[in-house]
mmCIF file of C-alpha atoms in Angstrom:
data_model
loop_
_atom_site.group_PDB
_atom_site.id
_atom_site.type_symbol
_atom_site.label_atom_id
_atom_site.label_comp_id
_atom_site.label_asym_id
_atom_site.label_seq_id
_atom_site.Cartn_x
_atom_site.Cartn_y
_atom_site.Cartn_z
ATOM 1 C CA MET A 2 -43.274 29.871 93.949
ATOM 2 C CA SER A 3 -40.336 31.594 93.969
ATOM 3 C CA LYS A 4 -38.379 31.650 90.767
ATOM 4 C CA PRO A 5 -34.651 30.151 90.715
ATOM 5 C CA GLN A 6 -32.033 33.111 91.007
ATOM 6 C CA ILE A 7 -29.277 33.622 87.901
ATOM 7 C CA LEU A 8 -26.286 34.296 90.017
ATOM 8 C CA SER A 9 -23.916 34.736 87.034
ATOM 9 C CA THR A 10 -23.703 34.214 83.058
ATOM 10 C CA SER A 11 -20.647 33.359 81.165
ATOM 11 C CA LEU A 12 -20.068 32.506 77.103
ATOM 12 C CA VAL A 13 -19.074 29.057 76.448
ATOM 13 C CA ALA A 14 -18.947 29.137 72.645
ATOM 14 C CA GLN A 15 -19.963 31.543 69.845
ATOM 15 C CA SER A 16 -20.223 31.064 66.111
ATOM 16 C CA ARG A 17 -21.835 32.968 63.115
ATOM 17 C CA LEU A 18 -25.620 31.562 64.128
ATOM 18 C CA PHE A 19 -25.102 30.622 67.809
ATOM 19 C CA ARG A 20 -23.824 31.867 71.246
ATOM 20 C CA ILE A 21 -23.823 29.262 74.083
ATOM 21 C CA GLU A 22 -23.989 30.673 77.479
ATOM 22 C CA ALA A 23 -23.643 28.972 80.875
ATOM 23 C CA LEU A 24 -25.934 30.142 83.629
ATOM 24 C CA GLU A 25 -25.123 29.787 87.126
ATOM 25 C CA MET A 26 -28.566 29.181 89.206
ATOM 26 C CA GLU A 27 -29.444 29.106 92.492
ATOM 27 C CA PHE A 28 -32.810 27.274 93.772
ATOM 28 C CA ARG A 29 -34.720 28.030 96.229
ATOM 29 C CA ASP A 30 -33.619 25.670 98.680
ATOM 30 C CA GLY A 31 -29.936 26.911 98.235
ATOM 31 C CA GLN A 32 -29.091 24.341 95.846
ATOM 32 C CA ARG A 33 -27.139 25.288 92.914
ATOM 33 C CA ALA A 34 -26.993 24.119 89.289
ATOM 34 C CA THR A 35 -25.202 25.601 85.905
ATOM 35 C CA PHE A 36 -27.566 25.560 83.007
ATOM 36 C CA GLU A 37 -26.694 25.741 79.008
ATOM 37 C CA CYS A 38 -28.948 28.454 77.123
ATOM 38 C CA LEU A 39 -29.012 28.844 73.417
ATOM 39 C CA ARG A 40 -28.993 32.326 72.614
ATOM 40 C CA ASN A 41 -29.918 32.875 68.895
ATOM 41 C CA GLN A 42 -28.516 36.260 67.286
ATOM 42 C CA GLY A 43 -31.154 38.767 66.771
ATOM 43 C CA ASP A 44 -34.875 38.960 67.724
ATOM 44 C CA GLY A 45 -36.574 35.411 66.653
ATOM 45 C CA VAL A 46 -38.181 34.976 63.454
ATOM 46 C CA VAL A 47 -41.641 35.170 61.862
ATOM 47 C CA MET A 48 -43.748 32.382 59.836
ATOM 48 C CA VAL A 49 -46.433 33.591 57.648
ATOM 49 C CA ALA A 50 -49.692 31.527 56.488
ATOM 50 C CA ALA A 51 -50.056 33.352 52.700
ATOM 51 C CA VAL A 52 -53.463 32.865 51.870
ATOM 52 C CA ASP A 53 -54.353 33.585 48.368
ATOM 53 C CA ASP A 54 -58.225 33.112 47.465
ATOM 54 C CA ASP A 55 -58.726 29.273 48.020
ATOM 55 C CA ALA A 56 -55.248 28.312 48.395
ATOM 56 C CA LEU A 57 -52.078 28.652 50.886
ATOM 57 C CA ILE A 58 -48.882 29.391 49.181
ATOM 58 C CA LEU A 59 -46.298 27.214 50.632
ATOM 59 C CA VAL A 60 -42.384 26.881 50.283
ATOM 60 C CA ARG A 61 -40.419 23.820 49.733
ATOM 61 C CA GLU A 62 -36.820 24.517 51.130
ATOM 62 C CA TYR A 63 -33.937 22.632 51.825
ATOM 63 C CA ALA A 64 -33.730 21.645 55.867
ATOM 64 C CA ALA A 65 -29.724 21.223 56.261
ATOM 65 C CA GLY A 66 -30.494 19.865 59.883
ATOM 66 C CA PHE A 67 -31.855 16.473 58.075
ATOM 67 C CA ASP A 68 -30.849 16.838 54.761
ATOM 68 C CA ARG A 69 -33.935 16.640 52.878
ATOM 69 C CA TYR A 70 -36.323 19.065 52.009
ATOM 70 C CA GLU A 71 -39.360 20.449 54.497
ATOM 71 C CA LEU A 72 -42.361 21.861 53.065
ATOM 72 C CA GLY A 73 -44.039 24.825 54.963
ATOM 73 C CA PHE A 74 -44.983 28.585 55.151
ATOM 74 C CA VAL A 75 -43.029 31.432 54.359
ATOM 75 C CA LYS A 76 -40.361 32.423 56.957
ATOM 76 C CA GLY A 77 -37.392 34.252 57.966
ATOM 77 C CA ARG A 78 -35.262 36.333 60.581
ATOM 78 C CA ILE A 79 -36.347 39.422 62.129
ATOM 79 C CA ASP A 80 -33.492 41.584 60.896
ATOM 80 C CA PRO A 81 -31.709 44.452 63.415
ATOM 81 C CA GLY A 82 -34.333 47.354 63.437
ATOM 82 C CA GLU A 83 -37.318 45.718 61.940
ATOM 83 C CA MET A 84 -40.534 45.172 63.656
ATOM 84 C CA ALA A 85 -42.006 41.835 63.330
ATOM 85 C CA PRO A 86 -44.579 42.431 60.313
ATOM 86 C CA GLN A 87 -42.039 44.434 58.363
ATOM 87 C CA THR A 88 -40.160 41.149 58.299
ATOM 88 C CA ALA A 89 -43.590 39.607 57.601
ATOM 89 C CA ALA A 90 -44.130 41.362 54.421
ATOM 90 C CA ARG A 91 -40.426 41.855 53.282
ATOM 91 C CA GLU A 92 -40.365 37.616 53.201
ATOM 92 C CA LEU A 93 -43.754 37.474 51.299
ATOM 93 C CA GLY A 94 -41.980 39.859 48.682
ATOM 94 C CA GLU A 95 -38.615 37.821 48.737
ATOM 95 C CA GLU A 96 -39.776 34.275 48.970
ATOM 96 C CA ILE A 97 -43.054 34.192 46.876
ATOM 97 C CA GLY A 98 -43.285 37.527 45.333
ATOM 98 C CA PHE A 99 -46.602 38.932 46.768
ATOM 99 C CA GLU A 100 -47.248 42.119 49.156
ATOM 100 C CA PRO A 101 -49.971 41.320 51.691
ATOM 101 C CA GLY A 102 -53.369 43.728 51.723
ATOM 102 C CA SER A 103 -53.947 42.393 55.255
ATOM 103 C CA LEU A 104 -51.328 40.776 57.731
ATOM 104 C CA GLU A 105 -52.386 39.823 61.104
ATOM 105 C CA LEU A 106 -50.011 38.465 64.029
ATOM 106 C CA LEU A 107 -51.453 35.443 65.728
ATOM 107 C CA ARG A 108 -49.137 34.883 68.862
ATOM 108 C CA GLY A 109 -45.604 34.078 69.334
ATOM 109 C CA VAL A 110 -44.517 30.633 70.042
ATOM 110 C CA THR A 111 -41.029 29.450 71.165
ATOM 111 C CA THR A 112 -39.339 25.773 70.529
ATOM 112 C CA SER A 113 -37.250 24.702 73.419
ATOM 113 C CA PRO A 114 -37.721 27.254 76.337
ATOM 114 C CA GLY A 115 -36.023 24.899 78.617
ATOM 115 C CA TYR A 116 -32.835 26.249 76.980
ATOM 116 C CA SER A 117 -33.151 28.731 74.036
ATOM 117 C CA ASP A 118 -34.919 31.936 74.349
ATOM 118 C CA PHE A 119 -35.982 31.561 70.615
ATOM 119 C CA THR A 120 -39.139 33.252 69.714
ATOM 120 C CA THR A 121 -41.208 32.688 66.278
ATOM 121 C CA TYR A 122 -44.128 34.895 65.334
ATOM 122 C CA LEU A 123 -46.909 33.438 63.686
ATOM 123 C CA PHE A 124 -49.065 35.317 61.201
ATOM 124 C CA ILE A 125 -51.845 35.019 58.577
ATOM 125 C CA ALA A 126 -51.393 37.459 55.558
ATOM 126 C CA SER A 127 -54.187 37.340 52.962
ATOM 127 C CA GLY A 128 -55.460 39.772 50.249
ATOM 128 C CA LEU A 129 -52.272 39.053 48.190
ATOM 129 C CA ARG A 130 -51.121 41.651 45.431
ATOM 130 C CA PRO A 131 -48.156 40.173 43.121
ATOM 131 C CA CYS A 132 -44.970 42.058 43.432
ATOM 132 C CA PRO A 133 -41.611 41.970 41.778
ATOM 133 C CA GLN A 134 -39.750 38.985 43.899
ATOM 134 C CA GLU A 135 -36.564 40.260 45.038
ATOM 135 C CA GLY A 136 -33.734 38.124 46.210
ATOM 136 C CA GLY A 137 -33.268 37.528 49.939
ATOM 137 C CA ASP A 138 -30.824 35.488 51.195
ATOM 138 C CA GLU A 139 -32.138 32.098 49.784
ATOM 139 C CA ILE A 140 -29.291 30.406 48.066
ATOM 140 C CA GLU A 141 -31.679 28.900 45.288
ATOM 141 C CA PRO A 142 -34.831 30.020 44.169
ATOM 142 C CA LEU A 143 -37.643 28.428 46.663
ATOM 143 C CA GLU A 144 -40.085 26.183 45.291
ATOM 144 C CA GLN A 145 -43.702 27.634 45.504
ATOM 145 C CA VAL A 146 -46.687 24.768 46.246
ATOM 146 C CA ARG A 147 -50.023 25.919 46.017
ATOM 147 C CA TRP A 148 -52.129 24.120 48.254
ATOM 148 C CA PRO A 149 -55.855 24.221 48.275
ATOM 149 C CA LEU A 150 -57.573 25.635 51.259
ATOM 150 C CA GLY A 151 -60.022 22.747 51.338
ATOM 151 C CA ARG A 152 -57.211 20.085 51.819
ATOM 152 C CA ILE A 153 -55.340 21.841 54.487
ATOM 153 C CA GLY A 154 -56.149 18.667 57.010
ATOM 154 C CA ALA A 155 -54.021 16.570 54.582
ATOM 155 C CA LEU A 156 -50.837 18.822 55.612
ATOM 156 C CA TYR A 157 -50.642 17.371 59.082
ATOM 157 C CA ASP A 158 -49.807 14.040 57.833
ATOM 158 C CA HIS A 159 -47.614 15.371 54.639
ATOM 159 C CA PRO A 160 -43.975 13.345 54.995
ATOM 160 C CA GLU A 161 -42.434 16.557 54.259
ATOM 161 C CA VAL A 162 -44.011 18.757 56.958
ATOM 162 C CA SER A 163 -42.441 18.010 60.436
ATOM 163 C CA ASP A 164 -41.942 21.718 62.032
ATOM 164 C CA ALA A 165 -44.127 22.005 65.336
ATOM 165 C CA ARG A 166 -44.352 25.601 64.553
ATOM 166 C CA THR A 167 -45.703 24.663 60.969
ATOM 167 C CA LEU A 168 -48.064 22.265 62.384
ATOM 168 C CA PHE A 169 -49.393 24.442 65.151
ATOM 169 C CA LEU A 170 -50.075 27.378 62.410
ATOM 170 C CA LEU A 171 -52.123 24.951 60.764
ATOM 171 C CA HIS A 172 -54.228 24.298 63.618
ATOM 172 C CA LEU A 173 -54.742 28.206 64.150
ATOM 173 C CA LEU A 174 -55.546 28.644 60.447
ATOM 174 C CA GLU A 175 -57.957 25.812 60.335
ATOM 175 C CA ARG A 176 -59.611 27.430 63.552
ATOM 176 C CA ARG A 177 -59.641 30.911 61.678
ATOM 177 C CA LEU A 178 -61.174 29.485 58.605
ATOM 178 C CA ALA A 179 -63.903 27.642 60.513
ATOM 179 C CA ALA A 180 -65.114 30.742 62.532
ATOM 180 C CA GLU A 181 -65.426 32.584 59.089
ATOM 181 C CA MET B 10 -35.914 18.399 42.632
ATOM 182 C CA SER B 11 -32.016 17.098 43.252
ATOM 183 C CA LYS B 12 -30.890 17.618 46.639
ATOM 184 C CA PRO B 13 -27.682 20.150 47.750
ATOM 185 C CA GLN B 14 -24.732 18.152 48.441
ATOM 186 C CA ILE B 15 -22.951 18.123 51.903
ATOM 187 C CA LEU B 16 -19.318 18.473 50.658
ATOM 188 C CA SER B 17 -17.612 18.233 54.264
ATOM 189 C CA THR B 18 -18.478 18.807 57.661
ATOM 190 C CA SER B 19 -16.483 20.261 60.690
ATOM 191 C CA LEU B 20 -16.820 21.230 64.125
ATOM 192 C CA VAL B 21 -17.010 24.824 64.860
ATOM 193 C CA ALA B 22 -17.804 24.595 69.084
ATOM 194 C CA GLN B 23 -18.949 21.783 71.171
ATOM 195 C CA SER B 24 -20.113 22.362 74.705
ATOM 196 C CA ARG B 25 -21.875 20.009 77.498
ATOM 197 C CA LEU B 26 -25.266 19.766 75.765
ATOM 198 C CA PHE B 27 -24.568 21.584 72.043
ATOM 199 C CA ARG B 28 -22.603 20.611 69.059
ATOM 200 C CA ILE B 29 -22.604 23.240 66.409
ATOM 201 C CA GLU B 30 -20.872 22.122 62.766
ATOM 202 C CA ALA B 31 -20.334 23.919 59.667
ATOM 203 C CA LEU B 32 -21.689 21.990 56.296
ATOM 204 C CA GLU B 33 -19.729 22.956 53.170
ATOM 205 C CA MET B 34 -22.897 22.848 50.658
ATOM 206 C CA GLU B 35 -23.050 22.566 46.510
ATOM 207 C CA PHE B 36 -26.291 23.386 45.207
ATOM 208 C CA ARG B 37 -27.648 22.172 41.606
ATOM 209 C CA ASP B 38 -26.165 25.084 39.837
ATOM 210 C CA GLY B 39 -22.539 24.731 41.167
ATOM 211 C CA GLN B 40 -23.028 27.537 43.967
ATOM 212 C CA ARG B 41 -21.608 26.756 47.259
ATOM 213 C CA ALA B 42 -22.520 27.679 50.833
ATOM 214 C CA THR B 43 -21.610 27.017 54.188
ATOM 215 C CA PHE B 44 -24.602 26.100 56.600
ATOM 216 C CA GLU B 45 -24.285 25.985 60.208
ATOM 217 C CA CYS B 46 -26.220 23.036 62.142
ATOM 218 C CA LEU B 47 -26.844 22.722 65.384
ATOM 219 C CA ARG B 48 -26.626 18.975 66.701
ATOM 220 C CA ASN B 49 -27.931 18.104 69.914
ATOM 221 C CA GLN B 50 -26.255 15.069 71.779
ATOM 222 C CA GLY B 51 -28.367 12.044 71.872
ATOM 223 C CA ASP B 52 -31.382 10.896 70.029
ATOM 224 C CA GLY B 53 -33.860 13.703 70.850
ATOM 225 C CA VAL B 54 -36.818 14.132 73.414
ATOM 226 C CA VAL B 55 -40.345 12.771 74.474
ATOM 227 C CA MET B 56 -42.956 14.555 74.883
ATOM 228 C CA VAL B 57 -46.108 12.833 77.144
ATOM 229 C CA ALA B 58 -49.777 13.943 77.403
ATOM 230 C CA ALA B 59 -50.616 11.893 80.562
ATOM 231 C CA VAL B 60 -54.324 11.277 80.839
ATOM 232 C CA ASP B 61 -55.597 10.303 84.117
ATOM 233 C CA ASP B 62 -59.451 9.780 84.110
ATOM 234 C CA ASP B 63 -60.847 12.914 83.109
ATOM 235 C CA ALA B 64 -58.010 15.120 83.438
ATOM 236 C CA LEU B 65 -54.201 16.150 82.034
ATOM 237 C CA ILE B 66 -51.428 15.910 84.259
ATOM 238 C CA LEU B 67 -49.075 18.749 83.429
ATOM 239 C CA VAL B 68 -46.106 20.200 84.706
ATOM 240 C CA ARG B 69 -44.635 23.647 85.747
ATOM 241 C CA GLU B 70 -41.266 23.733 85.144
ATOM 242 C CA TYR B 71 -38.501 26.632 85.179
ATOM 243 C CA ALA B 72 -37.335 27.651 81.737
ATOM 244 C CA ALA B 73 -33.996 28.703 81.798
ATOM 245 C CA GLY B 74 -34.168 30.352 78.387
ATOM 246 C CA PHE B 75 -37.129 32.714 79.221
ATOM 247 C CA ASP B 76 -36.350 32.868 83.001
ATOM 248 C CA ARG B 77 -39.677 32.274 83.794
ATOM 249 C CA TYR B 78 -42.432 29.137 84.386
ATOM 250 C CA GLU B 79 -43.591 26.963 81.349
ATOM 251 C CA LEU B 80 -46.599 25.086 81.830
ATOM 252 C CA GLY B 81 -46.564 21.564 79.579
ATOM 253 C CA PHE B 82 -46.237 17.998 79.379
ATOM 254 C CA VAL B 83 -44.051 15.533 80.961
ATOM 255 C CA LYS B 84 -40.883 15.322 78.703
ATOM 256 C CA GLY B 85 -37.484 14.322 78.645
ATOM 257 C CA ARG B 86 -34.103 13.296 76.737
ATOM 258 C CA ILE B 87 -33.860 9.894 75.554
ATOM 259 C CA ASP B 88 -30.996 8.217 77.306
ATOM 260 C CA PRO B 89 -28.283 6.335 75.440
ATOM 261 C CA GLY B 90 -29.589 3.003 74.534
ATOM 262 C CA GLU B 91 -33.042 3.533 75.308
ATOM 263 C CA MET B 92 -36.428 3.286 72.665
ATOM 264 C CA ALA B 93 -38.402 6.436 72.941
ATOM 265 C CA PRO B 94 -41.383 4.489 74.531
ATOM 266 C CA GLN B 95 -38.852 3.348 77.427
ATOM 267 C CA THR B 96 -38.046 6.902 78.096
ATOM 268 C CA ALA B 97 -41.688 7.893 77.981
ATOM 269 C CA ALA B 98 -42.397 5.718 80.777
ATOM 270 C CA ARG B 99 -39.331 6.574 82.667
ATOM 271 C CA GLU B 100 -40.164 10.289 82.676
ATOM 272 C CA LEU B 101 -43.789 9.532 83.780
ATOM 273 C CA GLY B 102 -42.434 7.963 86.553
ATOM 274 C CA GLU B 103 -39.429 10.274 87.494
ATOM 275 C CA GLU B 104 -41.853 13.542 86.951
ATOM 276 C CA ILE B 105 -45.212 12.536 88.012
ATOM 277 C CA GLY B 106 -45.038 9.256 89.879
ATOM 278 C CA PHE B 107 -47.005 7.377 87.164
ATOM 279 C CA GLU B 108 -46.792 4.219 85.060
ATOM 280 C CA PRO B 109 -48.716 3.794 81.728
ATOM 281 C CA GLY B 110 -51.156 1.281 81.127
ATOM 282 C CA SER B 111 -51.404 2.183 77.827
ATOM 283 C CA LEU B 112 -48.547 4.224 75.786
ATOM 284 C CA GLU B 113 -49.342 5.556 72.044
ATOM 285 C CA LEU B 114 -46.374 7.061 69.834
ATOM 286 C CA LEU B 115 -48.354 9.620 67.606
ATOM 287 C CA ARG B 116 -45.600 11.045 65.517
ATOM 288 C CA GLY B 117 -42.133 12.694 65.815
ATOM 289 C CA VAL B 118 -41.953 16.571 65.172
ATOM 290 C CA THR B 119 -39.006 18.748 64.431
ATOM 291 C CA THR B 120 -38.493 22.131 65.822
ATOM 292 C CA SER B 121 -35.965 24.146 63.426
ATOM 293 C CA PRO B 122 -35.426 21.722 60.488
ATOM 294 C CA GLY B 123 -33.223 24.357 58.801
ATOM 295 C CA TYR B 124 -30.256 24.316 61.387
ATOM 296 C CA SER B 125 -31.473 21.509 64.059
ATOM 297 C CA ASP B 126 -31.695 17.568 63.661
ATOM 298 C CA PHE B 127 -33.423 17.556 66.787
ATOM 299 C CA THR B 128 -36.624 15.377 67.229
ATOM 300 C CA THR B 129 -39.248 15.175 69.663
ATOM 301 C CA TYR B 130 -41.314 12.198 69.626
ATOM 302 C CA LEU B 131 -45.291 12.986 70.934
ATOM 303 C CA PHE B 132 -46.924 10.284 73.185
ATOM 304 C CA ILE B 133 -50.568 9.906 74.972
ATOM 305 C CA ALA B 134 -50.356 7.859 77.803
ATOM 306 C CA SER B 135 -53.376 6.599 79.878
ATOM 307 C CA GLY B 136 -54.669 4.166 82.217
ATOM 308 C CA LEU B 137 -52.248 5.550 84.426
ATOM 309 C CA ARG B 138 -51.304 3.828 87.828
ATOM 310 C CA PRO B 139 -49.278 5.326 90.828
ATOM 311 C CA CYS B 140 -45.924 4.134 91.321
ATOM 312 C CA PRO B 141 -42.794 5.681 93.472
ATOM 313 C CA GLN B 142 -41.542 8.851 91.999
ATOM 314 C CA GLU B 143 -37.730 8.280 91.827
ATOM 315 C CA GLY B 144 -35.803 11.196 91.468
ATOM 316 C CA GLY B 145 -34.709 11.956 87.789
ATOM 317 C CA ASP B 146 -32.320 14.803 86.819
ATOM 318 C CA GLU B 147 -34.559 17.555 88.174
ATOM 319 C CA ILE B 148 -32.897 19.795 90.737
ATOM 320 C CA GLU B 149 -36.426 21.107 92.349
ATOM 321 C CA PRO B 150 -39.336 18.597 92.524
ATOM 322 C CA LEU B 151 -42.035 19.439 89.852
ATOM 323 C CA GLU B 152 -45.041 21.145 90.504
ATOM 324 C CA GLN B 153 -47.797 18.868 88.971
ATOM 325 C CA VAL B 154 -51.070 20.778 87.663
ATOM 326 C CA ARG B 155 -54.197 18.527 87.161
ATOM 327 C CA TRP B 156 -56.112 20.119 84.255
ATOM 328 C CA PRO B 157 -59.873 19.170 83.658
ATOM 329 C CA LEU B 158 -60.048 17.544 79.884
ATOM 330 C CA GLY B 159 -63.273 19.544 79.544
ATOM 331 C CA ARG B 160 -61.053 22.929 79.941
ATOM 332 C CA ILE B 161 -58.346 21.806 77.174
ATOM 333 C CA GLY B 162 -59.139 24.722 74.907
ATOM 334 C CA ALA B 163 -58.019 27.067 77.396
ATOM 335 C CA LEU B 164 -54.605 25.972 77.552
ATOM 336 C CA TYR B 165 -54.148 27.358 73.899
ATOM 337 C CA ASP B 166 -54.331 30.802 75.347
ATOM 338 C CA HIS B 167 -52.352 30.312 78.944
ATOM 339 C CA PRO B 168 -49.722 32.570 79.461
ATOM 340 C CA GLU B 169 -47.369 30.058 80.706
ATOM 341 C CA VAL B 170 -48.124 27.375 77.613
ATOM 342 C CA SER B 171 -45.645 29.004 74.613
ATOM 343 C CA ASP B 172 -43.953 25.745 73.495
ATOM 344 C CA ALA B 173 -45.046 24.871 69.853
ATOM 345 C CA ARG B 174 -44.593 21.019 70.579
ATOM 346 C CA THR B 175 -47.093 21.295 73.494
ATOM 347 C CA LEU B 176 -49.459 23.182 71.772
ATOM 348 C CA PHE B 177 -49.279 20.835 68.829
ATOM 349 C CA LEU B 178 -49.602 17.968 71.302
ATOM 350 C CA LEU B 179 -52.698 19.635 72.514
ATOM 351 C CA HIS B 180 -54.331 19.820 68.807
ATOM 352 C CA LEU B 181 -53.397 15.933 68.629
ATOM 353 C CA LEU B 182 -55.209 15.193 71.885
ATOM 354 C CA GLU B 183 -58.120 17.234 71.401
ATOM 355 C CA ARG B 184 -58.528 15.634 67.887
ATOM 356 C CA ARG B 185 -58.237 12.118 69.422
ATOM 357 C CA LEU B 186 -60.651 12.895 72.291
ATOM 358 C CA ALA B 187 -63.332 14.164 69.678
ATOM 359 C CA ALA B 188 -62.966 11.116 67.723
ATOM 360 C CA GLU B 189 -63.551 8.705 70.851
#
């Protein structure tokens, strides 16, 4: 099946974090349509499942989209010039004060591929060693939550866990732990 | 832990699909900061795992965010005045030409709760009966893919499956099938 062609791209709106573009598309049958796309600045984000002995280290962070707290994994934006594993190691230090002995990229996932080019890279970090926690871009210190590995299953139904990326990383982590 | 307070909200940019707002926030220690939030128009979307006997019915749809095709579940926006199950039934008819005998809402998930209030409601539909496929808002007819239930596991690593919501709904579906 031949792909639709992008005839032109124009800027609709730009803010500090977001850039909205309009794509003029032509489909195989000659039909044309305009698609709106959201371009996040930068190269995406990382999300890191931090495994410390028999526990996960989670963070509880204010989620402005819903005006409530969300419980999830360490995460953060890839800075210009960084590779995703560097971001993962930096965020572990900034958010929970650990450096990883081992850091494994599991895969990238998207969130709304129909209109956004945003990619999240999912990692597992283990062999954690304490390191000085140097402030990142957090406004308030993040609350850390140690969650026993034996109770991972309960996180799927935790009222503060809603992000599909977190939920799928839990699945990958469970599968990994079962295989070990 | 007391929540940060939203002092004021202002419109930064507005397009056909997106609305970007700036939130003036005050944190517990008196610090203030501005957060950008993305407000999707409407009440979110539904994603429906359509189970027909021993197969899933998937759709292969152009994903403008990445200029490629994405393989996934039937999905669509909740129209004004609709309840999520109505949207799910309508999208099944429009996208694959079936009406559900049974339709179950599993849960809602978010995608970027830090800056977006977008919610996706995940459904399983079964007992499918063919019905006339009336065009929805698709520009080209969607390609249907029948995927054997016995091979669901292979979808996690399919090169055209990247959406974290799809991947987590696969997990929920596998769990459901294992319990039956």
